[in-house]
Coordinates of C-alpha atoms in Angstrom, one line a residue:
X1445 CA 67.1 -17.3 27.0
X1446 CA 65.6 -19.2 29.9
X1447 CA 65.2 -22.3 27.7
X1448 CA 68.9 -22.1 26.8
X1449 CA 69.9 -21.9 30.4
X1450 CA 67.9 -25.0 31.2
X1451 CA 69.7 -26.7 28.3
X1452 CA 73.1 -25.7 29.6
X1453 CA 72.1 -27.2 33.0
X1454 CA 71.0 -30.4 31.3
X1455 CA 67.4 -30.0 32.2
X1456 CA 65.8 -30.9 28.9
X1457 CA 62.3 -31.4 30.2
X1458 CA 62.1 -27.9 31.7
X1459 CA 63.6 -26.5 28.5
X1460 CA 60.9 -28.1 26.5
X1461 CA 58.2 -26.6 28.7
X1462 CA 59.7 -23.1 28.2
X1463 CA 59.9 -23.5 24.5
X1464 CA 56.4 -24.8 24.3
X1465 CA 55.1 -21.6 26.1
X1466 CA 57.3 -19.5 23.7
X1467 CA 55.7 -21.2 20.7
X1468 CA 52.3 -20.4 22.0
X1469 CA 53.1 -16.7 22.0
X1470 CA 54.9 -16.8 18.7
X1471 CA 53.6 -19.8 16.7
X1472 CA 55.4 -18.7 13.5
X1473 CA 58.9 -18.3 14.9
X1474 CA 60.9 -20.9 12.9
X1475 CA 63.8 -20.8 15.3
X1476 CA 61.6 -21.8 18.3
X1477 CA 59.9 -24.5 16.3
X1478 CA 63.1 -25.9 15.1
X1479 CA 64.7 -25.9 18.5
X1480 CA 61.6 -27.6 20.0
X1481 CA 61.6 -30.2 17.3
X1482 CA 65.3 -30.9 17.9
X1483 CA 64.7 -31.4 21.6
X1484 CA 61.9 -33.9 20.9
X1485 CA 64.2 -35.6 18.4
X1486 CA 66.8 -35.9 21.1
X1487 CA 64.3 -37.5 23.4
X1488 CA 63.2 -40.0 20.7
X1489 CA 59.7 -38.6 20.4
X1490 CA 59.7 -38.6 16.6
X1491 CA 56.0 -37.8 16.2
X1492 CA 56.2 -34.5 18.0
X1493 CA 59.6 -33.8 16.5
X1494 CA 58.3 -34.3 13.0
X1495 CA 55.3 -32.1 13.7
X1496 CA 57.3 -29.1 14.9
X1497 CA 60.0 -29.4 12.3
X1498 CA 57.3 -29.7 9.6
X1499 CA 55.7 -26.5 10.9
X1500 CA 59.1 -24.7 10.8
X1501 CA 59.6 -25.8 7.2
X1502 CA 56.1 -24.7 6.3
X1503 CA 56.9 -21.1 7.4
X1504 CA 60.5 -21.2 6.1
X1505 CA 61.2 -23.9 3.5
X1506 CA 64.9 -22.8 3.4
X1507 CA 65.5 -23.5 7.1
X1508 CA 68.5 -25.8 6.7
X1509 CA 68.6 -26.8 10.4
X1510 CA 65.0 -28.2 10.2
X1511 CA 65.7 -29.9 6.9
X1512 CA 68.8 -31.5 8.3
X1513 CA 67.0 -32.8 11.3
X1514 CA 64.1 -34.1 9.2
X1515 CA 66.6 -35.9 7.0
X1516 CA 68.3 -37.5 10.1
X1517 CA 64.9 -38.8 11.2
X1518 CA 64.3 -40.5 7.8
X1519 CA 67.9 -41.8 7.9
X1520 CA 67.4 -43.3 11.4
X1521 CA 64.4 -45.2 10.0
X1522 CA 66.4 -46.6 7.0
X1523 CA 65.0 -44.2 4.3
X1524 CA 68.5 -43.4 3.0
X1525 CA 67.5 -42.2 -0.4
X1526 CA 64.9 -39.8 0.9
X1527 CA 67.3 -38.6 3.5
X1528 CA 70.0 -37.9 0.9
X1529 CA 67.5 -35.9 -1.1
X1530 CA 66.9 -33.7 2.0
X1531 CA 70.7 -33.4 2.5
X1532 CA 71.1 -32.3 -1.1
X1533 CA 68.9 -29.3 -0.4
X1534 CA 70.9 -28.5 2.8
X1535 CA 74.2 -28.8 0.9
X1536 CA 73.3 -25.8 -1.3
X1537 CA 72.7 -23.7 1.8
X1538 CA 75.3 -24.9 4.2
X1539 CA 78.0 -26.8 2.3
X1540 CA 80.5 -26.5 5.1
X1541 CA 78.3 -28.2 7.8
X1542 CA 80.1 -31.1 9.6
X1543 CA 76.9 -32.7 10.7
X1544 CA 75.6 -32.6 7.1
X1545 CA 78.7 -34.5 5.7
X1546 CA 78.6 -36.9 8.7
X1547 CA 75.0 -37.8 8.0
X1548 CA 75.6 -38.1 4.2
X1549 CA 78.6 -40.4 5.0
X1550 CA 76.4 -42.7 7.2
X1551 CA 73.7 -42.8 4.5
X1552 CA 76.3 -44.2 2.1
X1553 CA 77.4 -46.6 4.9
X1554 CA 73.8 -47.8 5.2
X1555 CA 73.7 -48.3 1.4
X1556 CA 76.9 -50.3 1.7
X1557 CA 78.9 -47.8 -0.4
X1558 CA 81.8 -47.7 1.9
X1559 CA 84.3 -45.7 -0.2
X1560 CA 81.8 -42.9 -0.6
X1561 CA 81.1 -43.1 3.1
X1562 CA 84.7 -42.6 4.0
X1563 CA 85.1 -39.7 1.6
X1564 CA 82.2 -37.9 3.2
X1565 CA 83.2 -38.7 6.7
X1566 CA 86.8 -37.5 6.1
X1567 CA 85.4 -34.2 4.8
X1568 CA 83.3 -33.9 8.0
X1569 CA 86.4 -34.7 10.0
X1570 CA 88.3 -32.0 8.1
X1571 CA 85.6 -29.5 9.0
X1572 CA 85.3 -30.6 12.6
X1573 CA 88.5 -32.5 13.7
X1574 CA 87.5 -32.6 17.3
X1575 CA 84.0 -34.2 16.9
X1576 CA 84.3 -37.6 18.4
X1577 CA 81.1 -38.9 16.7
X1578 CA 82.7 -38.4 13.3
X1579 CA 85.8 -40.2 14.4
X1580 CA 83.7 -43.0 15.8
X1581 CA 81.9 -43.4 12.5
X1582 CA 85.2 -43.4 10.6
X1583 CA 86.5 -46.2 12.8
X1584 CA 83.3 -48.1 12.3
X1585 CA 83.5 -47.9 8.5
X1586 CA 87.1 -49.0 8.5
X1587 CA 86.3 -51.9 10.7
X1588 CA 83.6 -52.9 8.3
X1589 CA 86.2 -52.8 5.4
X1590 CA 88.6 -54.8 7.5
X1591 CA 91.1 -52.0 7.6
X1592 CA 92.0 -52.5 11.2
X1593 CA 95.0 -50.2 11.4
X1594 CA 93.0 -47.2 10.1
X1595 CA 90.1 -48.2 12.4
X1596 CA 92.5 -48.2 15.4
X1597 CA 93.7 -44.8 14.4
X1598 CA 90.3 -43.2 14.4
X1599 CA 88.9 -45.0 17.4
X1600 CA 91.9 -44.0 19.5
X1601 CA 91.4 -40.4 18.5
X1602 CA 87.7 -40.7 19.4
X1603 CA 88.6 -42.1 22.9
X1604 CA 90.9 -39.1 23.5
X1605 CA 87.8 -36.9 23.2
X1606 CA 85.3 -39.3 24.8
X1607 CA 87.3 -41.3 27.3
X1608 CA 84.3 -42.5 29.4
X1609 CA 82.4 -44.4 26.7
X1610 CA 82.8 -48.1 27.0
X1611 CA 81.7 -49.0 23.5
X1612 CA 84.6 -47.1 22.0
X1613 CA 87.0 -49.3 24.0
X1614 CA 85.1 -52.4 22.8
X1615 CA 85.5 -51.5 19.1
X1616 CA 89.1 -50.6 19.8
X1617 CA 89.6 -54.1 21.2
X1618 CA 88.0 -55.7 18.1
X1619 CA 90.6 -53.8 16.0
X1620 CA 93.4 -54.9 18.2
X1621 CA 92.3 -58.5 18.2
X1622 CA 92.5 -58.5 14.4
X1623 CA 95.9 -56.8 14.6
X1624 CA 96.9 -59.8 16.8
X1625 CA 97.7 -57.6 19.8
X1626 CA 95.9 -59.8 22.3
X1627 CA 97.3 -58.2 25.4
X1628 CA 96.3 -54.7 24.6
X1629 CA 92.9 -56.0 23.3
X1630 CA 92.3 -57.5 26.8
X1631 CA 93.2 -54.3 28.5
X1632 CA 90.8 -52.4 26.2
X1633 CA 88.1 -54.9 27.0
X1634 CA 88.8 -54.5 30.7
X1635 CA 88.3 -50.8 30.4
X1636 CA 85.1 -51.2 28.4
X1637 CA 83.7 -53.6 31.0
X1638 CA 84.6 -51.1 33.8
X1639 CA 82.9 -48.2 32.0
X1640 CA 79.8 -49.8 30.4
X1641 CA 77.5 -51.4 33.0
X1642 CA 74.5 -52.1 30.8
X1643 CA 75.6 -53.3 27.3
X1644 CA 75.8 -57.1 27.2
X1645 CA 77.7 -57.0 24.0
X1646 CA 80.9 -55.9 25.7
X1647 CA 81.0 -58.9 28.0
X1648 CA 80.1 -61.3 25.1
X1649 CA 82.9 -60.0 22.9
X1650 CA 85.3 -60.3 25.8
X1651 CA 84.1 -63.8 26.5
X1652 CA 84.7 -64.8 22.9
X1653 CA 88.3 -63.4 23.0
X1654 CA 89.1 -65.2 26.3
X1655 CA 87.6 -68.5 25.0
X1656 CA 89.6 -68.3 21.8
X1657 CA 92.7 -67.8 23.9
X1658 CA 91.9 -70.9 26.0
X1659 CA 90.8 -69.0 29.2
X1660 CA 87.5 -70.8 29.8
X1661 CA 87.3 -69.6 33.4
X1662 CA 87.5 -66.0 32.4
X1663 CA 85.1 -66.5 29.5
X1664 CA 82.6 -68.1 31.8
X1665 CA 82.8 -65.1 34.2
X1666 CA 82.1 -62.7 31.3
X1667 CA 79.3 -64.8 30.0
X1668 CA 77.6 -64.8 33.4
X1669 CA 77.9 -61.0 33.5
X1670 CA 76.4 -60.8 30.1
X1671 CA 73.4 -63.0 31.3
X1672 CA 72.8 -60.6 34.2
X1673 CA 72.7 -57.6 31.9
X1674 CA 70.4 -59.3 29.4
X1675 CA 68.0 -60.3 32.2
X1676 CA 68.1 -56.7 33.6
X1677 CA 67.4 -55.3 30.1
X1678 CA 64.4 -57.6 29.6
X1679 CA 62.9 -56.6 32.9
X1680 CA 63.3 -52.9 32.4
X1681 CA 62.4 -52.6 28.7
X1682 CA 61.1 -54.5 25.7
X1683 CA 64.4 -54.2 23.8
X1684 CA 65.0 -56.9 21.3
X1685 CA 68.4 -58.3 20.6
X1686 CA 70.3 -58.6 17.3
X1687 CA 70.0 -62.1 15.9
X1688 CA 73.7 -62.4 15.3
X1689 CA 74.4 -61.6 18.9
X1690 CA 71.9 -64.2 20.0
X1691 CA 73.5 -66.8 17.8
X1692 CA 77.0 -66.2 19.1
X1693 CA 75.8 -66.1 22.7
X1694 CA 74.0 -69.5 22.2
X1695 CA 77.2 -71.0 20.8
X1696 CA 79.2 -69.5 23.6
X1697 CA 76.8 -71.0 26.1
X1698 CA 77.0 -74.4 24.5
X1699 CA 80.8 -74.3 24.5
X1700 CA 80.9 -73.4 28.2
X1701 CA 77.9 -75.7 29.0
X1702 CA 75.9 -72.9 30.4
X1703 CA 73.1 -70.6 29.3
X1704 CA 70.2 -73.1 29.0
X1705 CA 68.1 -70.9 31.3
X1706 CA 68.7 -67.7 29.3
X1707 CA 65.7 -66.9 27.2
X1708 CA 66.1 -64.4 24.4
X1709 CA 63.4 -62.2 23.1
X1710 CA 62.5 -62.1 19.4
X1711 CA 65.5 -60.7 17.5
X1712 CA 65.2 -57.4 15.8
X1713 CA 67.3 -55.6 13.1
X1714 CA 68.5 -53.0 15.5
X1715 CA 72.1 -52.0 15.6
X1716 CA 73.1 -54.8 13.3
X1717 CA 76.1 -53.1 11.8
X1718 CA 77.8 -52.3 15.1
X1719 CA 77.1 -55.6 16.8
X1720 CA 78.4 -57.5 13.8
X1721 CA 81.7 -55.7 14.2
X1722 CA 81.8 -56.5 17.9
X1723 CA 80.9 -60.1 17.5
X1724 CA 84.0 -60.9 15.5
X1725 CA 86.4 -63.2 17.1
X1726 CA 90.1 -63.5 16.3
X1727 CA 89.6 -64.6 12.8
X1728 CA 86.8 -62.3 11.8
X1729 CA 85.5 -58.8 12.2
X1730 CA 82.3 -57.6 10.5
X1731 CA 80.4 -54.5 11.5
X1732 CA 77.9 -52.2 13.4
X1733 CA 75.9 -49.4 14.2
X1734 CA 77.0 -46.0 16.2
X1735 CA 75.7 -47.8 15.4
X1736 CA 75.0 -47.4 12.0
X1737 CA 72.6 -48.2 14.0
X1738 CA 74.7 -46.6 16.4
X1739 CA 76.4 -44.7 13.7
X1740 CA 73.1 -43.4 12.6
X1741 CA 72.1 -42.6 16.1
X1742 CA 75.2 -40.5 16.5
X1743 CA 74.6 -38.9 13.2
X1744 CA 71.1 -38.0 14.2
X1745 CA 72.3 -36.5 17.6
X1746 CA 75.1 -34.7 15.8
X1747 CA 72.5 -33.1 13.5
X1748 CA 70.5 -32.0 16.5
X1749 CA 73.5 -30.3 17.9
X1750 CA 73.3 -31.5 21.5
X1751 CA 75.9 -33.5 23.4
X1752 CA 73.7 -36.4 24.3
X1753 CA 75.2 -39.8 25.0
X1754 CA 75.1 -41.8 21.9
X1755 CA 72.6 -44.5 21.5
X1756 CA 72.9 -47.7 19.7
X1757 CA 71.4 -46.7 16.3
X1758 CA 67.8 -47.7 15.8
X1759 CA 67.2 -49.4 12.5
X1760 CA 70.6 -48.5 11.0
X1761 CA 70.3 -51.2 8.4
X1762 CA 74.0 -50.9 7.5
X1763 CA 75.0 -54.4 7.7
X1764 CA 78.4 -55.5 6.5
X1765 CA 78.5 -57.5 3.3
X1766 CA 81.7 -59.1 4.1
X1767 CA 81.8 -62.9 4.5
X1768 CA 82.0 -63.6 8.2
X1769 CA 83.4 -66.9 9.3
X1770 CA 82.1 -68.1 12.6
X1771 CA 84.1 -66.7 15.5
X1772 CA 83.4 -69.9 17.5
X1773 CA 83.9 -73.1 15.4
X1774 CA 81.9 -75.1 17.9
X1775 CA 79.6 -77.0 15.6
X1776 CA 81.0 -79.6 13.1
X1777 CA 80.4 -78.7 9.5
X1778 CA 77.7 -80.9 8.0
X1779 CA 79.0 -83.5 5.6
X1780 CA 77.9 -83.4 2.0
X1781 CA 74.4 -84.7 1.7
X1782 CA 75.2 -86.2 -1.7
X1783 CA 78.1 -88.4 -0.6
X1784 CA 76.0 -91.5 0.3
X1785 CA 74.4 -91.3 -3.2
X1786 CA 77.7 -91.1 -5.1
X1787 CA 78.2 -94.9 -5.4
X1788 CA 74.8 -95.3 -7.0
X1789 CA 76.0 -93.7 -10.3
X1790 CA 78.6 -96.2 -11.1
X1791 CA 76.3 -99.1 -10.0
X1792 CA 73.7 -98.0 -12.6
X1793 CA 76.3 -97.7 -15.3
X1794 CA 77.5 -101.3 -14.7
X1795 CA 73.9 -102.6 -14.9
X1796 CA 73.4 -100.8 -18.3
X1797 CA 76.6 -102.3 -19.5
X1798 CA 75.5 -105.8 -18.5
X1799 CA 72.2 -105.4 -20.2
X1800 CA 73.9 -104.2 -23.4
X1801 CA 76.2 -107.3 -23.4
X1802 CA 73.2 -109.6 -22.9
X1803 CA 71.3 -108.0 -25.8
X1804 CA 74.3 -108.4 -28.0
X1805 CA 74.7 -112.0 -27.1
X1806 CA 71.0 -112.6 -27.8
X1807 CA 71.4 -110.9 -31.2
X1808 CA 74.4 -113.1 -32.1

């Protein structure tokens, strides 16, 4: 009970200490082991989380909460098939669990089976219509499938339940941009910039939109804000950046004639699906993730059952397969390499014809 009180107060560290002492007195209590494993999972300590969840499953193999959490860990690391096998076990015990269908849907999203993902997520939404994470994921999948009106619908609903999350406004702006509602897209980006003070992707997307609309001064301002956030992130952590984000940022810097001093770290595969969605300009929109990377991070936190702020999903691996034209046509397309060699073919043919004529004349 004391641990639950600490959780209600938001004091996760103190709650963990209480549950650790409780496990020492009752090492075979599966509820305590599962709760402690979920808390470590929420903090990102996967080693200790796996240890406690494994102990809980050892004493009670039918503990669906521990099985669901273990599956979400495997899902977060990209092992979608293994995670689905875990969820199949849970489905026989708790078939009406919203986090279960949310996680199954995001597994299919990671496997690029988008129709199956939407079916599972809509079932989760039917079971828990007020869960903003499920609505976020539905918006994410519809963005990936270039169904922008449906994405707008679900992202707007998610914003109603989570109005202080800047990334939701950013994705909503991406949908509005592709629906050619530029004014409302700008308002949505302004709200995202005001709410999110650490994600450079928000400023980069806004800069791309402003540049495509001819507002180079505004685009430069947002690009400089993005540089500040990137530098702050490099100083405070070793976080790597998505390669597609780096590519667009470099093109943006070249277009604005800035950014030579910005040094990017080695790109990683993190949050690729969501960042792809955000990096789309007016003519393109391919997706992230909550994501998957974020989408998977949300799915994982939903499985844990705690209202922690969603993280950009680690290792979602749910990249969109859609062809993505460059949002910034800054570099000229390279001309065909074979074009200079084309005249050589008719020249060789003429020489052969001349030789044949000479040989015929000699024979005559």
